[in-house]
Coordinates of C-alpha atoms in Angstrom, one line a residue:
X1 CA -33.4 13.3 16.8
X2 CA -34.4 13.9 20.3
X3 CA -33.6 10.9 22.9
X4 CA -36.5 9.1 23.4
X5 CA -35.5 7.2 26.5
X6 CA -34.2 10.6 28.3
X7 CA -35.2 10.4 31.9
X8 CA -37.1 6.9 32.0
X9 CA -36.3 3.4 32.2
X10 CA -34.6 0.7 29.7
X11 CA -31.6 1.0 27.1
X12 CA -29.6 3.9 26.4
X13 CA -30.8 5.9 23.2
X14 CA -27.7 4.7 21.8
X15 CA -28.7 1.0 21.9
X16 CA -32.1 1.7 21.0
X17 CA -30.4 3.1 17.5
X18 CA -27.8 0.4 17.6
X19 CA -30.8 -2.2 17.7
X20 CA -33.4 -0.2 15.7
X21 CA -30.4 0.2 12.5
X22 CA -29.3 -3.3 13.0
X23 CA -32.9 -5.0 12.7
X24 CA -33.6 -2.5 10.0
X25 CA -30.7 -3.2 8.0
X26 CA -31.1 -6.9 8.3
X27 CA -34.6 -7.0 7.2
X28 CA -34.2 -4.0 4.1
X29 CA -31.2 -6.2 3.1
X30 CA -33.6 -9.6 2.8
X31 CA -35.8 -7.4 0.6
X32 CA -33.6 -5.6 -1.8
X33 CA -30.8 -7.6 -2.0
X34 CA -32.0 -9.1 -6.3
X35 CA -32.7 -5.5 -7.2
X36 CA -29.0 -4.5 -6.0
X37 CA -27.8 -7.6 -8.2
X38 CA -29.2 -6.2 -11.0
X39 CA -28.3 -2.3 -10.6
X40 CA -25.1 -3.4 -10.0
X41 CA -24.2 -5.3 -13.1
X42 CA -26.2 -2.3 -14.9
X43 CA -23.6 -0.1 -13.4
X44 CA -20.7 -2.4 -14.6
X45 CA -22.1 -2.6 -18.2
X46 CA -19.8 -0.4 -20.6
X47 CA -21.6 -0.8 -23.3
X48 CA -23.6 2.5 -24.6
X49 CA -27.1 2.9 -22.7
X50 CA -29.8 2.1 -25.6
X51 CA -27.2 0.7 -28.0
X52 CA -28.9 -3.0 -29.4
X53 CA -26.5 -5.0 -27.4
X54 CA -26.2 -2.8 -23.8
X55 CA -27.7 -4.9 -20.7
X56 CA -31.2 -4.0 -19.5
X57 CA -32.7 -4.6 -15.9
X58 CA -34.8 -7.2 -18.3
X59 CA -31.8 -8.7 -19.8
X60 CA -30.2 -9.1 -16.4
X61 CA -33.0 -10.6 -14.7
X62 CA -33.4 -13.1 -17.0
X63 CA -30.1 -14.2 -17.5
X64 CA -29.9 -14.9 -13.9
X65 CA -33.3 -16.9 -14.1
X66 CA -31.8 -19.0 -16.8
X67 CA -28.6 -20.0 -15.3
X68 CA -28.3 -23.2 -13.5
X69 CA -29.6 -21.8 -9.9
X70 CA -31.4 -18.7 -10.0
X71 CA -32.3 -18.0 -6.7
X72 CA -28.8 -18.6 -5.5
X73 CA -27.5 -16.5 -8.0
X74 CA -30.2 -13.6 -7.0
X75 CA -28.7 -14.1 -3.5
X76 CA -25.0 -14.2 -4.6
X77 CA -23.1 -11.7 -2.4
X78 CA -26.1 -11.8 0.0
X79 CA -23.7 -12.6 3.1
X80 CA -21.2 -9.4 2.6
X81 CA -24.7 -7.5 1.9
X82 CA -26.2 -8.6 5.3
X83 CA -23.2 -8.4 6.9
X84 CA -22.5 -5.0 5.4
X85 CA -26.7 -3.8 5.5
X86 CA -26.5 -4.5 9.1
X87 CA -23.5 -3.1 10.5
X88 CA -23.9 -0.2 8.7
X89 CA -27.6 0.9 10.1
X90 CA -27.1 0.2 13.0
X91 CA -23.3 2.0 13.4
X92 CA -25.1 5.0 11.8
X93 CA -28.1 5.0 13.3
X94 CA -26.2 5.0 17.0
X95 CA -23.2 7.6 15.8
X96 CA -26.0 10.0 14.1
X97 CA -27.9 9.9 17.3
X98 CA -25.0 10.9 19.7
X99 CA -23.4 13.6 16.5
X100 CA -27.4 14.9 16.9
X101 CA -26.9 15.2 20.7
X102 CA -23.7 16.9 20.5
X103 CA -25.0 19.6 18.3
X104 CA -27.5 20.4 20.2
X105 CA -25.0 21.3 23.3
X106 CA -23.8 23.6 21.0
X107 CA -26.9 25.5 20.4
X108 CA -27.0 28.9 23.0
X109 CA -30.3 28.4 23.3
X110 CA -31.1 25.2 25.6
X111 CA -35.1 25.5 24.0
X112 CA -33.9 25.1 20.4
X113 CA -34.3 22.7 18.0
X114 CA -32.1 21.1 15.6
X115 CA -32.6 22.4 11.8
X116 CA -32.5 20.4 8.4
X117 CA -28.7 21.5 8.5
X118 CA -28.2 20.0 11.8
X119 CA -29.2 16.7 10.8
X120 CA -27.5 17.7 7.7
X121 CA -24.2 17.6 9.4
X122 CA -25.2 15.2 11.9
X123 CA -25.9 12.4 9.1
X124 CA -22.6 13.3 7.3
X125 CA -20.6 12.9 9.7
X126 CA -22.0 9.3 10.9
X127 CA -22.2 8.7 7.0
X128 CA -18.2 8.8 7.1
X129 CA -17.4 7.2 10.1
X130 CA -19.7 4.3 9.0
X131 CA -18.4 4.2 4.8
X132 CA -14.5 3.8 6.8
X133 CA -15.1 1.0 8.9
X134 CA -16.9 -1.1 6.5
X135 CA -16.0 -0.4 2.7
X136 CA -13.7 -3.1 3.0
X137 CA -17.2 -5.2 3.2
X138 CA -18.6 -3.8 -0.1
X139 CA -15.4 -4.6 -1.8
X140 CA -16.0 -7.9 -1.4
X141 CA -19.9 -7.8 -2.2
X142 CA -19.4 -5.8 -5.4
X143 CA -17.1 -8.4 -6.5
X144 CA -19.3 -11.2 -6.0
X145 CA -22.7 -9.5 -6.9
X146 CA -20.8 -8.8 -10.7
X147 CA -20.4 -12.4 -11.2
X148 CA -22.2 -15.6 -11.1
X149 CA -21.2 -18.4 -9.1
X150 CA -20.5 -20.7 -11.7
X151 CA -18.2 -17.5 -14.5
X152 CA -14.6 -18.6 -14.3
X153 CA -12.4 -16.9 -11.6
X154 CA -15.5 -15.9 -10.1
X155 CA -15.4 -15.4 -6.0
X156 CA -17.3 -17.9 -4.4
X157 CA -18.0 -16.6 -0.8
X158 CA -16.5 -13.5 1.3
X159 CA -13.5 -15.6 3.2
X160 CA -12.5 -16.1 -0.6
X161 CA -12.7 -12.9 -1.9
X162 CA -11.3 -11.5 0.8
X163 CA -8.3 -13.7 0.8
X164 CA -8.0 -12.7 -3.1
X165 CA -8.1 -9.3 -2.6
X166 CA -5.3 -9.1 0.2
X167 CA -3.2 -11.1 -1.8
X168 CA -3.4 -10.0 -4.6
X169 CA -3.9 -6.2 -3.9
X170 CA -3.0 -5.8 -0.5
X171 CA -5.0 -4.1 2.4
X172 CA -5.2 -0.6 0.0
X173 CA -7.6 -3.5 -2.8
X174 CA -10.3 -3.1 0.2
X175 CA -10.1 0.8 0.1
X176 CA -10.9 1.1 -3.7
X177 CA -14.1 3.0 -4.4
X178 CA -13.6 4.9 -0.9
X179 CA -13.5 8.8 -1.7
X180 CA -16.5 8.0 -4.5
X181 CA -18.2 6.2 -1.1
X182 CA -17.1 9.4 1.2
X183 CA -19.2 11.3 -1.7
X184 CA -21.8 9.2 -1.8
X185 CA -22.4 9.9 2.4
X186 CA -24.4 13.2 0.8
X187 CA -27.0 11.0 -0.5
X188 CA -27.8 10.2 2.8
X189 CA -27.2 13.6 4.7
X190 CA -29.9 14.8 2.2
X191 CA -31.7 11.9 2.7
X192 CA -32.3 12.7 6.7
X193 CA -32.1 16.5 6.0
X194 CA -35.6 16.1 4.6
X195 CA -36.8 12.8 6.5
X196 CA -36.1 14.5 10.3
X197 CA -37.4 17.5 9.8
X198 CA -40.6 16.7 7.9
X199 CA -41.1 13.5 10.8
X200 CA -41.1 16.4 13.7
X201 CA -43.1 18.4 11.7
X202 CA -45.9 15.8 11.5
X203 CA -45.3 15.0 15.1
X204 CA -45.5 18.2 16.7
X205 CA -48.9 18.5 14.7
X206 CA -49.9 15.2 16.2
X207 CA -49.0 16.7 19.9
X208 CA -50.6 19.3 19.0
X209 CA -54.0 17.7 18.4
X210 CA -53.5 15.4 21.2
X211 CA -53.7 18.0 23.3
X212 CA -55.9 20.5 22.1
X213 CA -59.0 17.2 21.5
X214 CA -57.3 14.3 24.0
X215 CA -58.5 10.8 23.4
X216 CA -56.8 8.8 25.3
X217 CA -54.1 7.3 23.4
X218 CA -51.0 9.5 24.1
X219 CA -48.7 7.4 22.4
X220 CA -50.1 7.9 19.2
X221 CA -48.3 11.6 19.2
X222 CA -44.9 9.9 19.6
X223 CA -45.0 7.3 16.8
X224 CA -45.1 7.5 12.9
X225 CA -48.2 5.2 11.5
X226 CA -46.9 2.9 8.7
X227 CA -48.6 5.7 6.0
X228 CA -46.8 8.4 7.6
X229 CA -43.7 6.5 7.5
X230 CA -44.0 4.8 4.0
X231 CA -44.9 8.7 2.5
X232 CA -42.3 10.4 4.2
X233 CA -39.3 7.9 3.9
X234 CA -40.0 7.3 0.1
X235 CA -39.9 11.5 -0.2
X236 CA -36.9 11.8 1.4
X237 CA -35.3 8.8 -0.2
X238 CA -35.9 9.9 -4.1
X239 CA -34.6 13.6 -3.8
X240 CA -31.3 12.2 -2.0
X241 CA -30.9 9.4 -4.5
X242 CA -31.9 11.2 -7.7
X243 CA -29.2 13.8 -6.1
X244 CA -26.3 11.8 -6.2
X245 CA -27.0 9.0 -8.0
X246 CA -23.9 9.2 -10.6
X247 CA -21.4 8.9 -7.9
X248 CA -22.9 4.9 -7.5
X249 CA -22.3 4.3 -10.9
X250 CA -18.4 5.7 -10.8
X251 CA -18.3 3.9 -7.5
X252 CA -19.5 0.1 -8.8
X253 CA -17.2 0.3 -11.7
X254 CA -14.0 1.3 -9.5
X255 CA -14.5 -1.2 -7.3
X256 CA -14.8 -4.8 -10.4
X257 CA -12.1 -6.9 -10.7
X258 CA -9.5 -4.8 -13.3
X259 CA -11.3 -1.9 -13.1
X260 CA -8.1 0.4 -14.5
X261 CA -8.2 -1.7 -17.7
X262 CA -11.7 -1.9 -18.2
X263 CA -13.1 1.3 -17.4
X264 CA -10.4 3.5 -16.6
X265 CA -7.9 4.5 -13.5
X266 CA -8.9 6.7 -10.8
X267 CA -12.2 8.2 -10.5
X268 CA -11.7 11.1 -13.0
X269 CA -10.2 8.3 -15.6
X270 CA -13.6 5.9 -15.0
X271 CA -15.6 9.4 -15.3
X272 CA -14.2 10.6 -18.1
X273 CA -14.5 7.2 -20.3
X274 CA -18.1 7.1 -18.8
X275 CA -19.0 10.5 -20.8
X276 CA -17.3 9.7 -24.1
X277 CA -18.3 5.9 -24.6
X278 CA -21.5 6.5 -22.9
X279 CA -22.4 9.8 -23.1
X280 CA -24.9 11.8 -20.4
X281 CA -27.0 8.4 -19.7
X282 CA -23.7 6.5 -18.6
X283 CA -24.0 8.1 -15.5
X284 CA -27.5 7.1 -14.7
X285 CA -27.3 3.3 -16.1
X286 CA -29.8 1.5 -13.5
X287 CA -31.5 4.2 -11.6
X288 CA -34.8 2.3 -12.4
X289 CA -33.7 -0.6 -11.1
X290 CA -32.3 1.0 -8.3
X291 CA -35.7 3.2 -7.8
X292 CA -37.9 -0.3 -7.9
X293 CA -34.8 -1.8 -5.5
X294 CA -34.6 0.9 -2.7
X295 CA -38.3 1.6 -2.3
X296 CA -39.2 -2.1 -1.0
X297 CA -35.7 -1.9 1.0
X298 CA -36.5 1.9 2.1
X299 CA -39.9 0.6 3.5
X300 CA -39.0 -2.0 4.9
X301 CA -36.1 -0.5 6.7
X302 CA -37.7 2.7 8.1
X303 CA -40.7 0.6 9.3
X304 CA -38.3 -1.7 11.3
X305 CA -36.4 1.3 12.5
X306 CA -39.4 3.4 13.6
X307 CA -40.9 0.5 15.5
X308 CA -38.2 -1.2 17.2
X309 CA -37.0 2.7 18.1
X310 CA -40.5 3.3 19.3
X311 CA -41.4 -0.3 21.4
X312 CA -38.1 -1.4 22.1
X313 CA -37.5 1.3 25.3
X314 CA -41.1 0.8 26.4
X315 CA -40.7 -2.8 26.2
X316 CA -37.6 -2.9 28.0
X317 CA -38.4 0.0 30.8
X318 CA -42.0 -2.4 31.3
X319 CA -39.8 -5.1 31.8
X320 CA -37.4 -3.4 34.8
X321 CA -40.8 -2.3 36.3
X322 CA -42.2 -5.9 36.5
X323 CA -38.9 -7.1 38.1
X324 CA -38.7 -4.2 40.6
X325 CA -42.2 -5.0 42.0

């Protein structure tokens, strides 16, 4: 991703990220948060997909509504998510940035351009560094999101669950589901292999009709519309997930309360109990829901990110240039 703010005024790139993924995070987490309720508990759900008594996005849903305080339960887990949804953006957004930078001092030719393996790389590495620092988080969130408030033993806010889990598992309890998390960094590599490329695709063309019939408004080459965005975010975002979706599954399951007795140990113990109990469809129990949940949160995330990434520096350099004058 090339620096915006290179050579002029305001932030460093790196804070424009930092900001950009925070504010995106934060706001794609208010949005999706019920949908990632429900696709989680589908995850959870043992039972065999299409059997008369297996849970259903509908079944879910409606269980919630019915129970003493829907909403709250909707929003159960929300703080770990935010917490999580935020950190994570913009920790990714900010390492992927300077990963992309360093690549490109690697390239012989000072002219060239990062390729969809670039960002490839660039993305998995950031991916990694950002799944270690805050799995512990999604521990905790899994835990709670699986429950209701009001189901016995159930966690009832992060300090408690995270309390539980170091006593009762030690510091490794907040590493479960890690390597099925490192995994799951692919979804996004492929994710921003497609998205970067196919963005400076469209902007180039749009530099290259600003200049050939000019009309004024050169910024308009430099920023996605909310079309643009919407189109190319949602492509990019259902080839990664339909990629690795099965790993999310795995992933929920290792990471419940007494997951070794309920599902299986280890990842090729839950995987292998997946595929005989479950069979093929096992493995792909709430990628509906989680298709209706991540295009809301996708939108709503890259929107943020794109704008704040594209006003934020010229806010801030307009700013300095007020208080120089």
């Amino acid at each position: 991703m090339a620096d915006a703010n290179k050579g002029s005024k305001g932030p460093s790139s790196t804070a424009v990220e930092a900001v950009a993924g925070l504010m995106a995070g934060t706001s794609g987490n208010l949005v999706g948060h019920p949908f990632e309720l429900v696709r989680t508990r589908l995850q959870i759900d043992n039972r065999k997909a299409g059997s008369p008594n297996a849970a259903t996005m509908t079944s879910i849903a409606l269980k919630v509504l019915k129970s003493k305080h829907p909403m709250a339960n909707f929003y159960r887990g929300f703080t770990p998510n935010l917490v999580g949804g935020a950190a994570s953006w913009a920790l990714f957004f900010s390492s992927k940035s300077n990963f992309e930078m360093f690549l490109a001092t690697l390239k012989t030719n000072p002219a060239a351009k990062l390729n969809p393996a670039d960002y490839f790389i660039a993305a998995t590495l950031a991916g990694g560094l950002t799944q270690l620092i805050t799995n512990p988080i999604w521990v905790i969130k899994t835990r709670m999101i699986s429950t209701n408030r009001s189901d016995p033993g159930a966690i009832q806010n992060i300090w408690h669950g995270a309390a539980r889990i170091f006593r009762e598992e030690g510091p490794l309890g907040f590493y479960k589901g890690l390597s099925m998390s490192l995994f799951g960094v692919s979804q996004g590599a492929v994710q921003f292999a497609f998205y970067d490329p196919i963005k400076n695709f469209y902007l180039a063309r749009q530099r290259h009709a600003q200049q050939t019939h000019p009309d004024g408004r050169d910024g308009r080459a430099e920023k996605l519309d909310v079309q643009t965005t919407l189109l190319i975010s949602t492509t990019a975002k259902v080839i990664a997930q339909a990629s690795v979706y099965p790993y999310q599954v795995v992933r929920a399951r290792l990471q419940t309360e007494n997951a070794a007795a309920r599902f299986g140990k280890g990842v090729r113990g839950v995987a292998r109990r997946m595929w005989l109990e479950e069979g093929f469809l096992g493995f792909y129990k709430g990628l509906g829901t989680a298709t209706l949940r991540m295009l809301p949160s996708t939108w709503t995330t890259f929107l943020v990110y794109e704008n704040v990434r594209y006003y934020l520096p010229r806010y801030m350099a307009g700013g300095e240039e007020k208080n120089l004058s």
